[in-house]
PDB file of C-alpha atoms and ligand atoms in Angstrom:
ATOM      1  CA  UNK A 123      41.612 169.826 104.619  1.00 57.00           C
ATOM      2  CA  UNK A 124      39.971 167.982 101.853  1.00 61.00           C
ATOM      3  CA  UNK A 125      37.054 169.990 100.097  1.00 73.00           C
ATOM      4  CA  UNK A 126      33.883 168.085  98.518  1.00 86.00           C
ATOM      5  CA  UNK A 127      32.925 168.730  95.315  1.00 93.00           C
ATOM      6  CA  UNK A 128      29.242 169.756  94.906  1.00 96.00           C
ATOM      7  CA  UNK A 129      27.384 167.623  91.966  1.00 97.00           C
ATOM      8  CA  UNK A 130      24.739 168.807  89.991  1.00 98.00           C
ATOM      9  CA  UNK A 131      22.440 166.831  87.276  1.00 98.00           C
ATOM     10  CA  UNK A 132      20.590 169.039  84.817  1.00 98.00           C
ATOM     11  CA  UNK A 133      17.431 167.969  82.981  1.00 98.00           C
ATOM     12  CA  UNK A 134      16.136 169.811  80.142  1.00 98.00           C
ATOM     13  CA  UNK A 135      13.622 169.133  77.204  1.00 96.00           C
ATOM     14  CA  UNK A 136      14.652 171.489  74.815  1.00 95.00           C
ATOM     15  CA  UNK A 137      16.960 174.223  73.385  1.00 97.00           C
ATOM     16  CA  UNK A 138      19.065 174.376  76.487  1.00 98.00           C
ATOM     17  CA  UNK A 139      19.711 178.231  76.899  1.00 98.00           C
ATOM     18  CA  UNK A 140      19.608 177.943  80.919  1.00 98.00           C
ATOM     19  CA  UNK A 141      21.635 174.627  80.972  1.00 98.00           C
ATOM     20  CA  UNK A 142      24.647 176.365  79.034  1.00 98.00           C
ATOM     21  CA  UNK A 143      24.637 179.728  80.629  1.00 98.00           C
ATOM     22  CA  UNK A 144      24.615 177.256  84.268  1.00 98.00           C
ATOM     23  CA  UNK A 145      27.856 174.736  82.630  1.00 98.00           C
ATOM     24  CA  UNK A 146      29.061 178.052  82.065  1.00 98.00           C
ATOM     25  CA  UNK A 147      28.695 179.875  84.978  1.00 97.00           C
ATOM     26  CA  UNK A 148      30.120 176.470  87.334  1.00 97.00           C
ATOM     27  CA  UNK A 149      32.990 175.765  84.609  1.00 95.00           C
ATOM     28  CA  UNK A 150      35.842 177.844  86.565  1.00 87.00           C
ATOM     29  CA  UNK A 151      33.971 177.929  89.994  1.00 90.00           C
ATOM     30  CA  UNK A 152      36.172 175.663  92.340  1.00 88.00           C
ATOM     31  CA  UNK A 153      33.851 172.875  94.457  1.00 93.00           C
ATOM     32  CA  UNK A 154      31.076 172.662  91.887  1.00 96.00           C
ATOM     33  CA  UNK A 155      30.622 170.517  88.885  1.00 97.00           C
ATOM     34  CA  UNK A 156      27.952 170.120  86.186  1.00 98.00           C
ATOM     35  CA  UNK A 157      28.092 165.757  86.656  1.00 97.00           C
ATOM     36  CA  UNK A 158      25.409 164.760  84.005  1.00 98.00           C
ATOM     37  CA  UNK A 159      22.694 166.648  81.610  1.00 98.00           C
ATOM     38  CA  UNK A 160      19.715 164.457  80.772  1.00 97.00           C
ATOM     39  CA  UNK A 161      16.536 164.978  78.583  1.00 97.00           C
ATOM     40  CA  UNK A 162      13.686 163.250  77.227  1.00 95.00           C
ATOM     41  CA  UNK A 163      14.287 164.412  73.309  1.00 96.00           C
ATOM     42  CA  UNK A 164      17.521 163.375  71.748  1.00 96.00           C
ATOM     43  CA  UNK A 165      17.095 165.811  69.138  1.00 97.00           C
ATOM     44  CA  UNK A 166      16.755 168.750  71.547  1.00 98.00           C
ATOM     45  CA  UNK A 167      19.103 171.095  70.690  1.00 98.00           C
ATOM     46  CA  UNK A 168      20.619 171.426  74.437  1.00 98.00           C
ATOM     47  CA  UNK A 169      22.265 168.329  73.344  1.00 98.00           C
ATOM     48  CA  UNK A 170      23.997 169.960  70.896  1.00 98.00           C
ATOM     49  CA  UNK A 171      25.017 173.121  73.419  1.00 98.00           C
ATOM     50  CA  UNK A 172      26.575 170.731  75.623  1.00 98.00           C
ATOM     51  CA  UNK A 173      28.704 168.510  73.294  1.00 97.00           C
ATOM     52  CA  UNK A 174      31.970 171.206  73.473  1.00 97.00           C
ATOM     53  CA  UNK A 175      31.898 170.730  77.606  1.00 97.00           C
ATOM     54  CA  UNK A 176      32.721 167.164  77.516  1.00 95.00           C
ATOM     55  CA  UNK A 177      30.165 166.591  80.362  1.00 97.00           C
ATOM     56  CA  UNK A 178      27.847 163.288  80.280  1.00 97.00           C
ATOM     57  CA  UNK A 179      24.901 163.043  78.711  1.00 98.00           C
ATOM     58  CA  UNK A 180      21.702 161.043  78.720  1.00 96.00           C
ATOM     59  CA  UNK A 181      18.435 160.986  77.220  1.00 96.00           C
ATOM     60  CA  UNK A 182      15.534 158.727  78.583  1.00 93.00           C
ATOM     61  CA  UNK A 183      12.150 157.549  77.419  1.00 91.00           C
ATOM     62  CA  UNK A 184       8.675 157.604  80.184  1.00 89.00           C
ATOM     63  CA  UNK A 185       9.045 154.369  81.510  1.00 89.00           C
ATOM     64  CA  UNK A 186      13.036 154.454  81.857  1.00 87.00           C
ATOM     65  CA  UNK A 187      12.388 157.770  83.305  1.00 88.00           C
ATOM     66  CA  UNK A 188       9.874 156.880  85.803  1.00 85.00           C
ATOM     67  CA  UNK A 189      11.328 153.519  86.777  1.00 84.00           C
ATOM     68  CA  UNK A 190      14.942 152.853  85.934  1.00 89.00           C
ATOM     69  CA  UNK A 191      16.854 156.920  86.212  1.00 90.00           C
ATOM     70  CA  UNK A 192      16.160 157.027  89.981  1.00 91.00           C
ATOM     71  CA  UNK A 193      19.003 154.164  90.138  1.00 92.00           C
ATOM     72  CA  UNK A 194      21.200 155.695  87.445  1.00 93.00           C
ATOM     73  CA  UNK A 195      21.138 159.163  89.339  1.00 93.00           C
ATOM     74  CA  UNK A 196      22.241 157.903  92.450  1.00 93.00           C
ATOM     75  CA  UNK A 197      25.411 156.737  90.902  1.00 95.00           C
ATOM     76  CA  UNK A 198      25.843 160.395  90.628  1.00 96.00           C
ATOM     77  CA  UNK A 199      25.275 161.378  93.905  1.00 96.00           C
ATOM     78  CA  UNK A 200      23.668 165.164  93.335  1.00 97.00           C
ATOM     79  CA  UNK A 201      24.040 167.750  95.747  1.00 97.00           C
ATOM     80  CA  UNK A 202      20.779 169.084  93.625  1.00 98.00           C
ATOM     81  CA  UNK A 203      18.847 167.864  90.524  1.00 98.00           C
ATOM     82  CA  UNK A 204      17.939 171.342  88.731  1.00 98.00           C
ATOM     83  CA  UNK A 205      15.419 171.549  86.200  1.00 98.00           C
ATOM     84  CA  UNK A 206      16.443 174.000  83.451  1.00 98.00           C
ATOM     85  CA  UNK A 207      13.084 174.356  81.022  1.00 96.00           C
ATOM     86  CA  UNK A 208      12.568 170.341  81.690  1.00 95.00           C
ATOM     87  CA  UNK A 209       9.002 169.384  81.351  1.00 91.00           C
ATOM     88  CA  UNK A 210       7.906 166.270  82.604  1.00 92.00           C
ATOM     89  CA  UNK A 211       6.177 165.833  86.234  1.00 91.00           C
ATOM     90  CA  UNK A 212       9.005 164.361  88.413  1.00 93.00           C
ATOM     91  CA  UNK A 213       7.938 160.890  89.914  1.00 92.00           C
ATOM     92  CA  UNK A 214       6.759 160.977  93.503  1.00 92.00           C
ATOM     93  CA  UNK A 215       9.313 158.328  94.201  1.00 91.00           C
ATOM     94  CA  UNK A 216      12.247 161.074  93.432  1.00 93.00           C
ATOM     95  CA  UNK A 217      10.759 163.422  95.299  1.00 94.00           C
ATOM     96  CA  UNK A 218      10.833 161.540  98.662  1.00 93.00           C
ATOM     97  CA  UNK A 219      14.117 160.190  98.011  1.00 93.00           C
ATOM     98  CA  UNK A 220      16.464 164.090  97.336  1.00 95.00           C
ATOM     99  CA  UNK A 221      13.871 165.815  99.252  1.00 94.00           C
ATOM    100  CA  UNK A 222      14.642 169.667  98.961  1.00 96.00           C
ATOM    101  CA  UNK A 223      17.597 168.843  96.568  1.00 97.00           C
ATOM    102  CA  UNK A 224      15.224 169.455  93.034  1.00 97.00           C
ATOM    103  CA  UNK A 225      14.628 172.960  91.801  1.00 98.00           C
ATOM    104  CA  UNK A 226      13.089 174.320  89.106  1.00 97.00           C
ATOM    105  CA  UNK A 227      12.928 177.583  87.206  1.00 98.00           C
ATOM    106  CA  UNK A 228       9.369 178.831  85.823  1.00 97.00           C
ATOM    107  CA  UNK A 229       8.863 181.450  83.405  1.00 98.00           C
ATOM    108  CA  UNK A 230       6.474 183.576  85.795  1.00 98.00           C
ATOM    109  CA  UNK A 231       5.622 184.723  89.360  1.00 98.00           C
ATOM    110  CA  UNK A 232       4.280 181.488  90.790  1.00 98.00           C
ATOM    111  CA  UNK A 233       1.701 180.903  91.626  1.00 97.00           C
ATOM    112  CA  UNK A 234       0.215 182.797  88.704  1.00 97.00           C
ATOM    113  CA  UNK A 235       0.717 181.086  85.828  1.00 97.00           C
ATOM    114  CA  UNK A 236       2.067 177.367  86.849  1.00 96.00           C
ATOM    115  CA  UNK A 237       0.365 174.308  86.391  1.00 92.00           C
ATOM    116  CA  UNK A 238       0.006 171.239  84.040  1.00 88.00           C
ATOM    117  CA  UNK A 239       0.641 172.815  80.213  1.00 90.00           C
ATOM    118  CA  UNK A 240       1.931 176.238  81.538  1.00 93.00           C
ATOM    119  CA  UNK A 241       5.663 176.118  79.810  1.00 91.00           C
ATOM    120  CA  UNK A 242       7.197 178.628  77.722  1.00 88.00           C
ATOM    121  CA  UNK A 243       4.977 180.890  74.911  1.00 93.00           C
ATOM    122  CA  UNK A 244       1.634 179.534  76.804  1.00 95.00           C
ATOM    123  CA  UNK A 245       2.572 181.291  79.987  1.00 97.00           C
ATOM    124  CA  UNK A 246       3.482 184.282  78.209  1.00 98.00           C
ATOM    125  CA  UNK A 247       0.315 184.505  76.283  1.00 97.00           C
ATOM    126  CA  UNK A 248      -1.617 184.033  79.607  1.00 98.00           C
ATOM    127  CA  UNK A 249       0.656 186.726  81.405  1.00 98.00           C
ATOM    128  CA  UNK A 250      -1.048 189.180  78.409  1.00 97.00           C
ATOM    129  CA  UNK A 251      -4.441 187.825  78.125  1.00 97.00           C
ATOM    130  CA  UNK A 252      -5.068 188.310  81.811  1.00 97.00           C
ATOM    131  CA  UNK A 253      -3.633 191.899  82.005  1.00 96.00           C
ATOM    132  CA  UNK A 254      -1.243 191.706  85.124  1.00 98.00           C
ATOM    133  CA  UNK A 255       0.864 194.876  85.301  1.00 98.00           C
ATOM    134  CA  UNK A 256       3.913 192.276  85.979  1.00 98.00           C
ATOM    135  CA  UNK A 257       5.793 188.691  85.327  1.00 98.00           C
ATOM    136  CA  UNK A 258       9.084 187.832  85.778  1.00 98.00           C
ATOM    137  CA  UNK A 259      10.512 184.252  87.058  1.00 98.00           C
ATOM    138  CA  UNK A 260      10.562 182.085  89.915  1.00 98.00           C
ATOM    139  CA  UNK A 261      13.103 179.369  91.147  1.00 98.00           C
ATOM    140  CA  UNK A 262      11.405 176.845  93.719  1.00 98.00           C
ATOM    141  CA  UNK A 263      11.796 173.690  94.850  1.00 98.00           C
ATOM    142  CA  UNK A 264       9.846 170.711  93.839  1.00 97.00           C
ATOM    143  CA  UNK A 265       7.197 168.725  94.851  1.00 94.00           C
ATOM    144  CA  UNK A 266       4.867 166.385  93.711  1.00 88.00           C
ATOM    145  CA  UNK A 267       2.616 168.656  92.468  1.00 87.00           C
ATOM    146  CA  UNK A 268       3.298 170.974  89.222  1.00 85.00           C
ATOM    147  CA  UNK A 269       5.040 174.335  90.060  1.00 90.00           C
ATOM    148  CA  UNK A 270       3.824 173.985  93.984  1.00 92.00           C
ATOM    149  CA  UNK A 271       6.948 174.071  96.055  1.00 95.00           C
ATOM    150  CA  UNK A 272       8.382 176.332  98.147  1.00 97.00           C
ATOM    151  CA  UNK A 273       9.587 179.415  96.636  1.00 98.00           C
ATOM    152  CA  UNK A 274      13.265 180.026  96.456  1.00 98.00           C
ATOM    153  CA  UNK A 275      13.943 183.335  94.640  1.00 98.00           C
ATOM    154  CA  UNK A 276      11.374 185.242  92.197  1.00 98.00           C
ATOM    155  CA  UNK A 277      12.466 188.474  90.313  1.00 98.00           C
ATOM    156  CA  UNK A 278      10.455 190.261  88.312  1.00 98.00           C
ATOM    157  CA  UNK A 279       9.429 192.818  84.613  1.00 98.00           C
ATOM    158  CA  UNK A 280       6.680 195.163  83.613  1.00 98.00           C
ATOM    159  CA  UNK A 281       4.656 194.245  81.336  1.00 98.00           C
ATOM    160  CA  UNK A 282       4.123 196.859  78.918  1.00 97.00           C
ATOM    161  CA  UNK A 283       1.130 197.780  76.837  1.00 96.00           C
ATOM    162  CA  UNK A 284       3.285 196.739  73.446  1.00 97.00           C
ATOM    163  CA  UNK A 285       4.212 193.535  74.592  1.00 98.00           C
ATOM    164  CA  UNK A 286       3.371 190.047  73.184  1.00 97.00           C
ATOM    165  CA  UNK A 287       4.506 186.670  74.182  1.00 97.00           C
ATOM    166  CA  UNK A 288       7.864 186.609  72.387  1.00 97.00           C
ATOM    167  CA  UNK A 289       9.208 190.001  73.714  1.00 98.00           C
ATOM    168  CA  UNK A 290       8.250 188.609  77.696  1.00 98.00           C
ATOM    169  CA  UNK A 291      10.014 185.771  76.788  1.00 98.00           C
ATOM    170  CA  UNK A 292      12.942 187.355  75.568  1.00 98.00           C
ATOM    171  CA  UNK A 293      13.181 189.566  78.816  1.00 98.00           C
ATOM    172  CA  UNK A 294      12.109 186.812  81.004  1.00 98.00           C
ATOM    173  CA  UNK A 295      14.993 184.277  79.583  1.00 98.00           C
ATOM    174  CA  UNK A 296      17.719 187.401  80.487  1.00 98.00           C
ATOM    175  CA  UNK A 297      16.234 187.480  83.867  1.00 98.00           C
ATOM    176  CA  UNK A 298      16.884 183.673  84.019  1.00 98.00           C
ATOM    177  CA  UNK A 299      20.235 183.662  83.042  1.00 98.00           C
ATOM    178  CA  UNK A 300      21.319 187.225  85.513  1.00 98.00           C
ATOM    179  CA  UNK A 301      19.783 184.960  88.426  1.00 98.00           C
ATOM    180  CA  UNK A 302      19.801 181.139  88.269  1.00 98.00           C
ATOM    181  CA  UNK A 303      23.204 179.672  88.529  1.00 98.00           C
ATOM    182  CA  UNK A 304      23.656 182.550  91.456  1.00 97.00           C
ATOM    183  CA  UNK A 305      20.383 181.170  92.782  1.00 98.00           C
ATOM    184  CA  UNK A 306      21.708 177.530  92.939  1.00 98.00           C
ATOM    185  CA  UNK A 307      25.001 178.472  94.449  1.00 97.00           C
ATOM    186  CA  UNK A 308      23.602 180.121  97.468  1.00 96.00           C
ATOM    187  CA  UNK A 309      20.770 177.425  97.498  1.00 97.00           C
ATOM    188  CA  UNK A 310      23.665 174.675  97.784  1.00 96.00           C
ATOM    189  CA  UNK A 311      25.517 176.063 100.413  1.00 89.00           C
ATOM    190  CA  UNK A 312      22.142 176.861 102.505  1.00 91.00           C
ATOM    191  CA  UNK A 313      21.321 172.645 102.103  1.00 87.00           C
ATOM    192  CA  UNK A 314      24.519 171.758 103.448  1.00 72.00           C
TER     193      UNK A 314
HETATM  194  C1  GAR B1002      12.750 178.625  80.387  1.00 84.83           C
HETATM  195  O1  GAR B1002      12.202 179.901  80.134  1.00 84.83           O
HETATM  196  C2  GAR B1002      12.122 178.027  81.621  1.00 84.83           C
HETATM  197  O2  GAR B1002      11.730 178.982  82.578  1.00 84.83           O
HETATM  198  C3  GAR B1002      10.896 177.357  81.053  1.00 84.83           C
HETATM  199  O3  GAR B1002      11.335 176.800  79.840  1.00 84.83           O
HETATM  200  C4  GAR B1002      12.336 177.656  79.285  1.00 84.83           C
HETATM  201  C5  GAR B1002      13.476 176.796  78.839  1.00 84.83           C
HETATM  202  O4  GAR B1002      14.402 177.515  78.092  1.00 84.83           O
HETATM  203  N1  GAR B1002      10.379 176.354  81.933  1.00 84.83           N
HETATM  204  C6  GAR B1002       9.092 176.080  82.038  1.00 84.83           C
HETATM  205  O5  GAR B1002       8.251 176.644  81.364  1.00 84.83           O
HETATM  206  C7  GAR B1002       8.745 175.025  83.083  1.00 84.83           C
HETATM  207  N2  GAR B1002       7.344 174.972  83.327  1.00 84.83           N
HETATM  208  P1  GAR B1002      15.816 176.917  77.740  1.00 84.83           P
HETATM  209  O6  GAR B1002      15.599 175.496  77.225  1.00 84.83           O
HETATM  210  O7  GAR B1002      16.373 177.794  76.686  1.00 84.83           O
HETATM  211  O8  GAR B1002      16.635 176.920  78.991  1.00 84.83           O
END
């Protein structure tokens, strides 16, 4: 019986932790395969992270992003488009055409905390000035609307009375990399 190999495109804007630990994670699992990584910044250092895994890359400007990748993608054909700390709204056009298929991982316990200019150290800071006992992280899908989908998986930390935005983050990224490529896996096979 012939088995299909799952695809999966990664978009990220930046230093790439969650993209690497996910190449990682898929490298020696049979039926699943990291097919393309694409950002918006060629200097961002994921590009560097992902240079030793001999897996294509791309990086993309607005325009080519909002008009052009939709075609280059489907060349592809993902299973699931996974954003991995990628920042850019997602054209409505993408969204009707892998409906269900992109994910994305925020740095808090959506709904709290989402929205237009909540990524990385702002969320934290928020997550303090507002005083909630907890945070953690939340996998969902996407839809046209910033950090609004459906909720997929959401795991959670204290926050403690010492903490500032750089030790949440710190905890927060190991809670993303115990959970997300796990997340995905059991997402894929429940799209089928
Ligand atoms: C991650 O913490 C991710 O949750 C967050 O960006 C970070 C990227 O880290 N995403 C957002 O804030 C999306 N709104 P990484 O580049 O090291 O994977």
């Amino acid at each position: 019986m012939k088995t299909i190999t799952k695809k999966l495109i990664l978009l990220a804007s930046g230093d790439g932790s969650n993209v690497e630990n996910i190449i990682k994670y898929f490298k020696n699992t049979p039926n699943i395969e990291v097919v393309l990584v694409a950002g918006n910044n060629k200097n961002a250092y994921v590009f560097e992270r992902v240079e030793p895994f001999n897996i294509e890359t791309l990086v993309f400007t607005k325009s080519y992003f909002n008009n052009k990748f939709v075609n280059i993608i489907e060349l592809y054909h993902p299973d699931l488009i996974i954003l991995a700390g990628f920042l850019w709204k997602i054209p409505e056009l993408w969204i009707n055409k892998y409906p269900n298929k992109i994910i994305n991982i925020h740095p808090s316990l959506l709904p709290s905390f989402g929205g237009k200019g909540m990524y990385g150290s702002n969320v934290h800071e928020a997550v303090i000035n507002s005083k909630v006992k907890k945070t953690g992280i939340s996998i969902h899908i996407v839809n046209k609307e910033y950090d609004e989908g459906n909720i997929i998986f959401q795991a959670e930390i204290n926050v403690l009375i010492e903490d500032t935005p750089e030790s949440i983050a710190r905890r927060v990224q190991i809670l993303e990399k115990e959970h997300f490529p796990r997340v995905i896996k059991e997402y894929l096979f429940k799209i089928e």
